[in-house]
Amino acid sequence: MVVLGGGFAGLHLIRRLERRLGPGEVELTLVDRQNYHLFTPLLYQVATGELPPHAVAYPLRDATAPAGFRFVEHAFNVKWLSDGERLRRHVLDTFEDAATESDPAKRRELLTFIIVGAGPVGVELASSLRDLMDHTLRRIYPTIDFRREVTIHLLDSADRVIQQMDVRLSRIAMKRLASQRVNVVLRTPVSEIAQNCVRTKDGVELRGRTIVWSGGVKANPLLEKVALPKAKDGRMLVDEFFRASGRDDVLALGDAAYFEHAGRPLPLLAQVAVLEAPAAARNIEALVRGEPLAPFVYKRKGDLVALGRRAAGAELAGLGGIVMGGLPAWTVWRANYLMQLLGARNRGTLLVEWVLSYFAGRLVANTP
Amino acid sequence: MVVLGGGFAGLHLIRRLERRLGPGEVELTLVDRQNYHLFTPLLYQVATGELPPHAVAYPLRDATAPAGFRFVEHAFNVKWLSDGERLRRHVLDTFEDAATESDPAKRRELLTFIIVGAGPVGVELASSLRDLMDHTLRRIYPTIDFRREVTIHLLDSADRVIQQMDVRLSRIAMKRLASQRVNVVLRTPVSEIAQNCVRTKDGVELRGRTIVWSGGVKANPLLEKVALPKAKDGRMLVDEFFRASGRDDVLALGDAAYFEHAGRPLPLLAQVAVLEAPAAARNIEALVRGEPLAPFVYKRKGDLVALGRRAAGAELAGLGGIVMGGLPAWTVWRANYLMQLLGARNRGTLLVEWVLSYFAGRLVANTP
């Protein structure tokens, strides 16, 4: 059996299979481009210096060693952790440049940050970026006027932020973003992203040294080479047992699978992958042993969005769709990620770095 | 006033001058290739995954912002923090390759580590590398026989390890290295380091995929361009007030200065730079105000060498040259570096990452 990708689906699947299958029952190979599982929901905190990279990288061999699995790495083009680090370095370089720039127009362009896409990643990044400025950079760059010279734009074509989530969460987020002086521009599709410049379909041109694309996740381009039926968005069509086109030898889950639920496909979310993995492991066990399969029943847990220091939004589907904001939601958010993150080593780092970043400031040494 | 380099001497000098000089009394510029001060004594722990890079990188602007100093960065070729990270990545890659290599000869070459130079860095690296294997890698690479297949060589031309330090510390280190199965080869000058191969002057050839050069520190090559009298080793000749060739407008300290004490130059050590900085700050204050200078009197504190989990060697000059080993020395060593490291943020990370690495294993996610 070959598991392609050590993301949320692949990693959680392997962990379940270890428990379910006996030694020697199958020979398992995990293929991934890196030796670590990247905890993507917290990647933006690497970009804004709240967490060091190693906090969100869980060694895949930690999960695969006990059962003696084989493990093959494969170089790949998209390296998400390096993206987070590159953005952090760029932001720090930008402030360094601005601090010694005397031309006011150039300073303003240097200090303009444009985030395209107001989904969860865009909203959390904008909010965290403002916190980085307000609580760490302001202190070490006394020559920059953070209120007058720095601008954060957050653009989206939708009519509300985080449109994937409950409308009450959008309202909580909008209020918080306004208080953080993030300039939210809605109903504004972007037509072009050029060097230091974003053009909207309305013909408006925004200039800024830092442009971040936080549009949605796409299916892995590797899927293009798989000769099996796929949906329009490139994901593999699966039945309620995760079988690709009903085949017993190819299963797909997580972002790779187009799983229909109540007439619509399940979204590309870590939450979905983590819920699917145990059900897929059960079915793989059944396939290996020639037992009957069980369909996967999706029960969403709700949504969380971080909104900087002591603020977040939470919608808890399990509690009748209750929605909360502020400190209670922030507590739920932090506790949730502490539990979700794998590995005692990573959890320890996460907790401590959060505390240190909160009280002693973010990570602003521009390490390579 | 221009301070060249934010190393131990430069950083500690700036911190002292901030306290001594009034605002506007001098205009200070710090020039460095990076925006952080690298705490080099702990760099080998980055190489062996005990600490994440950000723990040993202290943001220079933290020290310079309060007084509103100007700060200029300058690109430079030697990046020491990236060296530590590169070595860690290489070691992890090597084990990954060895785990899937079936040819026994190739496996042995992959798993042979050659450290050239048995000074403090070489000894501490060898010991820490063995700990990384014994307490973390052994657990996640069940297919590798760590006792039979892995070799660590530590080479030096001297007749004892850490010859810069007290001979009793050398004995403590030798005993510990032997118990950690580090193959120490003394009185053996190296004639050539080639790809995967070290040749000694005796004609012996050692093959290994990982070769580390831990020979001594040299004066910064930038000094070659300074048209002032220098010693043979490239350091600038200074008088007992740190004045280069008696000039009032050029002072040198730390690794850049050749400071004679009891007929011999002071060694290139962080300890020396940290002791020199306050005395130099006093003299700069005196020069600015036209007051008489005071000579620097060197009082060494002693030496410390880490020897892995719960072991170290310590010689305390202040306590009549008392020497200790084992857990007491280890405690002194850890406490010393916790105090020496600047910044609450860095100290918090250092303490917690040490605890996590000790109990939950080293950092083995091969992050970019």
Short mmCIF file of N, CA and C in Angstrom, two decimals, chain B residues 9-119:
data_model
loop_
_atom_site.label_atom_id
_atom_site.label_comp_id
_atom_site.label_asym_id
_atom_site.label_seq_id
_atom_site.Cartn_x
_atom_site.Cartn_y
_atom_site.Cartn_z
N ALA B 9 31.90 41.89 21.21
CA ALA B 9 32.53 43.15 21.57
C ALA B 9 31.64 44.33 21.19
N GLY B 10 31.20 44.37 19.92
CA GLY B 10 30.42 45.50 19.43
C GLY B 10 29.10 45.68 20.17
N LEU B 11 28.39 44.57 20.37
CA LEU B 11 27.08 44.66 21.01
C LEU B 11 27.20 45.11 22.47
N HIS B 12 28.14 44.50 23.19
CA HIS B 12 28.29 44.87 24.60
C HIS B 12 28.82 46.30 24.74
N LEU B 13 29.63 46.72 23.78
CA LEU B 13 30.13 48.10 23.78
C LEU B 13 28.97 49.08 23.65
N ILE B 14 28.10 48.81 22.66
CA ILE B 14 26.95 49.69 22.41
C ILE B 14 26.06 49.79 23.65
N ARG B 15 25.81 48.63 24.27
CA ARG B 15 24.94 48.63 25.45
C ARG B 15 25.53 49.49 26.57
N ARG B 16 26.85 49.42 26.72
CA ARG B 16 27.49 50.23 27.75
C ARG B 16 27.44 51.71 27.41
N LEU B 17 27.71 52.02 26.13
CA LEU B 17 27.74 53.42 25.71
C LEU B 17 26.37 54.07 25.88
N GLU B 18 25.31 53.29 25.65
CA GLU B 18 23.95 53.81 25.84
C GLU B 18 23.76 54.34 27.25
N ARG B 19 24.33 53.59 28.20
CA ARG B 19 24.16 53.99 29.60
C ARG B 19 25.07 55.16 29.96
N ARG B 20 26.26 55.19 29.33
CA ARG B 20 27.27 56.16 29.75
C ARG B 20 27.09 57.53 29.09
N LEU B 21 26.78 57.52 27.80
CA LEU B 21 26.75 58.79 27.07
C LEU B 21 25.34 59.38 27.07
N GLY B 22 25.27 60.69 27.14
CA GLY B 22 23.98 61.37 27.09
C GLY B 22 23.46 61.42 25.67
N PRO B 23 22.14 61.68 25.50
CA PRO B 23 21.59 61.77 24.14
C PRO B 23 22.21 62.95 23.40
N GLY B 24 22.64 62.72 22.16
CA GLY B 24 23.23 63.79 21.37
C GLY B 24 24.71 63.99 21.60
N GLU B 25 25.28 63.30 22.59
CA GLU B 25 26.70 63.49 22.88
C GLU B 25 27.56 62.95 21.74
N VAL B 26 27.17 61.80 21.18
CA VAL B 26 27.80 61.32 19.95
C VAL B 26 26.70 60.80 19.03
N GLU B 27 26.99 60.74 17.71
CA GLU B 27 26.08 60.06 16.79
C GLU B 27 26.66 58.69 16.50
N LEU B 28 25.92 57.65 16.86
CA LEU B 28 26.44 56.29 16.79
C LEU B 28 25.86 55.53 15.60
N THR B 29 26.70 54.82 14.86
CA THR B 29 26.23 53.95 13.79
C THR B 29 26.82 52.57 13.99
N LEU B 30 25.95 51.56 13.99
CA LEU B 30 26.42 50.19 14.08
C LEU B 30 26.32 49.56 12.69
N VAL B 31 27.41 48.98 12.22
CA VAL B 31 27.41 48.33 10.91
C VAL B 31 27.53 46.82 11.10
N ASP B 32 26.59 46.09 10.53
CA ASP B 32 26.68 44.64 10.61
C ASP B 32 26.06 44.02 9.38
N ARG B 33 26.47 42.79 9.08
CA ARG B 33 25.95 42.12 7.89
C ARG B 33 24.54 41.61 8.12
N GLN B 34 24.12 41.41 9.37
CA GLN B 34 22.79 40.89 9.67
C GLN B 34 22.09 41.79 10.67
N ASN B 35 20.79 41.55 10.86
CA ASN B 35 20.07 42.36 11.85
C ASN B 35 20.07 41.69 13.22
N TYR B 36 20.89 40.64 13.38
CA TYR B 36 20.92 39.96 14.67
C TYR B 36 22.35 39.69 15.13
N HIS B 37 22.50 39.59 16.44
CA HIS B 37 23.75 39.16 17.04
C HIS B 37 23.69 37.65 17.19
N LEU B 38 24.69 36.97 16.65
CA LEU B 38 24.69 35.51 16.74
C LEU B 38 25.45 35.06 17.99
N PHE B 39 24.76 34.27 18.82
CA PHE B 39 25.39 33.76 20.04
C PHE B 39 26.17 32.50 19.67
N THR B 40 27.37 32.71 19.12
CA THR B 40 28.15 31.62 18.54
C THR B 40 28.45 30.44 19.47
N PRO B 41 28.63 30.65 20.78
CA PRO B 41 28.98 29.48 21.60
C PRO B 41 27.94 28.36 21.55
N LEU B 42 26.70 28.68 21.17
CA LEU B 42 25.68 27.64 21.13
C LEU B 42 25.32 27.23 19.71
N LEU B 43 26.10 27.68 18.73
CA LEU B 43 25.76 27.39 17.34
C LEU B 43 25.77 25.89 17.05
N TYR B 44 26.68 25.16 17.68
CA TYR B 44 26.73 23.71 17.42
C TYR B 44 25.44 23.02 17.85
N GLN B 45 24.70 23.62 18.78
CA GLN B 45 23.44 23.01 19.19
C GLN B 45 22.36 23.21 18.13
N VAL B 46 22.52 24.23 17.30
CA VAL B 46 21.63 24.36 16.14
C VAL B 46 21.97 23.26 15.14
N ALA B 47 23.29 23.01 14.99
CA ALA B 47 23.74 21.98 14.05
C ALA B 47 23.26 20.60 14.45
N THR B 48 23.07 20.38 15.75
CA THR B 48 22.68 19.05 16.20
C THR B 48 21.23 19.02 16.68
N GLY B 49 20.46 20.03 16.31
CA GLY B 49 19.01 19.98 16.53
C GLY B 49 18.57 20.15 17.97
N GLU B 50 19.46 20.61 18.86
CA GLU B 50 19.01 20.82 20.23
C GLU B 50 18.30 22.16 20.37
N LEU B 51 18.72 23.12 19.56
CA LEU B 51 18.10 24.44 19.60
C LEU B 51 17.65 24.85 18.21
N PRO B 52 16.53 25.58 18.12
CA PRO B 52 16.15 26.15 16.83
C PRO B 52 16.99 27.41 16.58
N PRO B 53 17.18 27.78 15.32
CA PRO B 53 18.06 28.92 15.00
C PRO B 53 17.68 30.20 15.74
N HIS B 54 16.38 30.45 15.88
CA HIS B 54 16.00 31.75 16.45
C HIS B 54 16.41 31.90 17.91
N ALA B 55 16.71 30.78 18.57
CA ALA B 55 17.10 30.87 19.98
C ALA B 55 18.43 31.60 20.13
N VAL B 56 19.32 31.45 19.17
CA VAL B 56 20.66 32.02 19.31
C VAL B 56 20.85 33.30 18.49
N ALA B 57 19.75 33.83 17.95
CA ALA B 57 19.84 35.07 17.17
C ALA B 57 19.12 36.18 17.92
N TYR B 58 19.88 37.14 18.44
CA TYR B 58 19.29 38.22 19.22
C TYR B 58 19.17 39.46 18.33
N PRO B 59 17.95 40.00 18.18
CA PRO B 59 17.77 41.14 17.26
C PRO B 59 18.60 42.34 17.71
N LEU B 60 19.52 42.79 16.87
CA LEU B 60 20.37 43.92 17.25
C LEU B 60 19.56 45.18 17.52
N ARG B 61 18.44 45.34 16.83
CA ARG B 61 17.64 46.55 17.03
C ARG B 61 17.04 46.60 18.43
N ASP B 62 16.88 45.45 19.06
CA ASP B 62 16.44 45.45 20.46
C ASP B 62 17.39 46.24 21.32
N ALA B 63 18.67 46.16 21.00
CA ALA B 63 19.69 46.84 21.80
C ALA B 63 19.89 48.27 21.36
N THR B 64 19.59 48.55 20.09
CA THR B 64 19.95 49.86 19.56
C THR B 64 18.78 50.83 19.49
N ALA B 65 17.53 50.32 19.53
CA ALA B 65 16.37 51.19 19.36
C ALA B 65 16.24 52.25 20.45
N PRO B 66 16.44 51.88 21.75
CA PRO B 66 16.16 52.85 22.82
C PRO B 66 16.88 54.17 22.61
N ALA B 67 18.13 54.12 22.18
CA ALA B 67 18.90 55.35 22.05
C ALA B 67 18.75 55.96 20.66
N GLY B 68 17.95 55.34 19.82
CA GLY B 68 17.73 55.91 18.49
C GLY B 68 18.95 55.87 17.61
N PHE B 69 19.74 54.79 17.71
CA PHE B 69 20.95 54.68 16.90
C PHE B 69 20.62 54.45 15.45
N ARG B 70 21.51 54.87 14.57
CA ARG B 70 21.42 54.46 13.18
C ARG B 70 22.02 53.07 13.07
N PHE B 71 21.63 52.37 12.03
CA PHE B 71 21.98 50.97 11.93
C PHE B 71 22.08 50.63 10.45
N VAL B 72 23.21 50.14 10.03
CA VAL B 72 23.41 49.84 8.61
C VAL B 72 23.77 48.37 8.46
N GLU B 73 23.06 47.67 7.59
CA GLU B 73 23.40 46.28 7.33
C GLU B 73 24.26 46.17 6.09
N HIS B 74 25.10 45.20 6.07
CA HIS B 74 25.99 45.05 4.94
C HIS B 74 26.12 43.57 4.62
N ALA B 75 25.83 43.21 3.38
CA ALA B 75 25.89 41.81 3.00
C ALA B 75 27.32 41.30 3.13
N PHE B 76 27.47 40.07 3.57
CA PHE B 76 28.78 39.51 3.80
C PHE B 76 28.75 38.04 3.46
N ASN B 77 29.89 37.47 3.20
CA ASN B 77 29.92 36.12 2.68
C ASN B 77 29.74 35.01 3.72
N VAL B 78 30.31 35.18 4.88
CA VAL B 78 30.28 34.12 5.88
C VAL B 78 29.05 34.28 6.76
N LYS B 79 28.12 33.35 6.65
CA LYS B 79 26.90 33.41 7.45
C LYS B 79 26.91 32.25 8.41
N TRP B 80 27.23 32.50 9.62
CA TRP B 80 27.47 31.39 10.54
C TRP B 80 26.21 30.66 10.96
N LEU B 81 25.11 31.38 11.11
CA LEU B 81 23.90 30.68 11.52
C LEU B 81 23.45 29.72 10.43
N SER B 82 23.57 30.13 9.18
CA SER B 82 23.18 29.23 8.09
C SER B 82 24.12 28.02 8.04
N ASP B 83 25.37 28.20 8.46
CA ASP B 83 26.28 27.06 8.55
C ASP B 83 25.73 26.01 9.51
N GLY B 84 25.29 26.46 10.67
CA GLY B 84 24.75 25.53 11.67
C GLY B 84 23.53 24.80 11.14
N GLU B 85 22.66 25.54 10.48
CA GLU B 85 21.45 24.91 9.95
C GLU B 85 21.78 23.95 8.81
N ARG B 86 22.75 24.35 7.97
CA ARG B 86 23.11 23.51 6.84
C ARG B 86 23.66 22.17 7.33
N LEU B 87 24.48 22.24 8.38
CA LEU B 87 25.04 21.00 8.93
C LEU B 87 23.94 20.10 9.48
N ARG B 88 22.99 20.69 10.18
CA ARG B 88 21.89 19.90 10.73
C ARG B 88 21.10 19.22 9.60
N ARG B 89 20.79 20.00 8.56
CA ARG B 89 20.05 19.43 7.43
C ARG B 89 20.84 18.30 6.79
N HIS B 90 22.16 18.51 6.66
CA HIS B 90 23.00 17.50 6.03
C HIS B 90 23.01 16.21 6.85
N VAL B 91 23.15 16.34 8.17
CA VAL B 91 23.17 15.15 9.04
C VAL B 91 21.86 14.39 8.90
N LEU B 92 20.74 15.11 8.90
CA LEU B 92 19.44 14.44 8.78
C LEU B 92 19.30 13.78 7.41
N ASP B 93 19.74 14.46 6.36
CA ASP B 93 19.70 13.87 5.01
C ASP B 93 20.53 12.59 4.95
N THR B 94 21.68 12.63 5.62
CA THR B 94 22.58 11.48 5.61
C THR B 94 21.92 10.25 6.22
N PHE B 95 21.23 10.45 7.34
CA PHE B 95 20.54 9.31 7.96
C PHE B 95 19.39 8.84 7.10
N GLU B 96 18.71 9.78 6.45
CA GLU B 96 17.61 9.42 5.55
C GLU B 96 18.15 8.55 4.41
N ASP B 97 19.30 8.95 3.85
CA ASP B 97 19.91 8.18 2.76
C ASP B 97 20.37 6.80 3.26
N ALA B 98 21.00 6.80 4.44
CA ALA B 98 21.53 5.54 4.96
C ALA B 98 20.41 4.54 5.23
N ALA B 99 19.26 5.04 5.68
CA ALA B 99 18.16 4.14 6.05
C ALA B 99 17.65 3.35 4.85
N THR B 100 17.82 3.90 3.64
CA THR B 100 17.32 3.21 2.45
C THR B 100 18.46 2.64 1.60
N GLU B 101 19.71 2.76 2.09
CA GLU B 101 20.86 2.24 1.34
C GLU B 101 21.10 0.78 1.75
N SER B 102 21.27 -0.10 0.78
CA SER B 102 21.44 -1.52 1.13
C SER B 102 22.90 -1.97 1.09
N ASP B 103 23.76 -1.28 0.33
CA ASP B 103 25.18 -1.63 0.25
C ASP B 103 25.88 -1.29 1.58
N PRO B 104 26.41 -2.30 2.30
CA PRO B 104 27.00 -2.05 3.63
C PRO B 104 28.15 -1.05 3.60
N ALA B 105 29.00 -1.09 2.56
CA ALA B 105 30.14 -0.16 2.49
C ALA B 105 29.65 1.27 2.34
N LYS B 106 28.64 1.46 1.48
CA LYS B 106 28.09 2.81 1.29
C LYS B 106 27.42 3.30 2.56
N ARG B 107 26.73 2.39 3.24
CA ARG B 107 26.09 2.77 4.51
C ARG B 107 27.13 3.26 5.50
N ARG B 108 28.25 2.53 5.60
CA ARG B 108 29.28 2.92 6.56
C ARG B 108 29.87 4.28 6.22
N GLU B 109 30.07 4.53 4.91
CA GLU B 109 30.62 5.83 4.53
C GLU B 109 29.61 6.94 4.85
N LEU B 110 28.33 6.66 4.56
CA LEU B 110 27.30 7.65 4.89
C LEU B 110 27.29 7.95 6.39
N LEU B 111 27.53 6.91 7.19
CA LEU B 111 27.37 7.05 8.64
C LEU B 111 28.70 7.32 9.35
N THR B 112 29.71 7.79 8.59
CA THR B 112 30.97 8.18 9.21
C THR B 112 31.06 9.71 9.25
N PHE B 113 31.28 10.24 10.44
CA PHE B 113 31.33 11.68 10.65
C PHE B 113 32.74 12.06 11.10
N ILE B 114 33.39 12.96 10.37
CA ILE B 114 34.77 13.33 10.67
C ILE B 114 34.82 14.80 11.08
N ILE B 115 35.26 15.05 12.30
CA ILE B 115 35.37 16.41 12.80
C ILE B 115 36.84 16.75 12.92
N VAL B 116 37.29 17.76 12.17
CA VAL B 116 38.70 18.13 12.17
C VAL B 116 38.88 19.34 13.08
N GLY B 117 39.62 19.14 14.17
CA GLY B 117 39.82 20.22 15.14
C GLY B 117 39.15 19.88 16.45
N ALA B 118 39.96 19.57 17.49
CA ALA B 118 39.39 19.14 18.77
C ALA B 118 39.47 20.25 19.80
N GLY B 119 39.22 21.48 19.36
CA GLY B 119 39.06 22.58 20.30
C GLY B 119 37.68 22.48 20.94
#
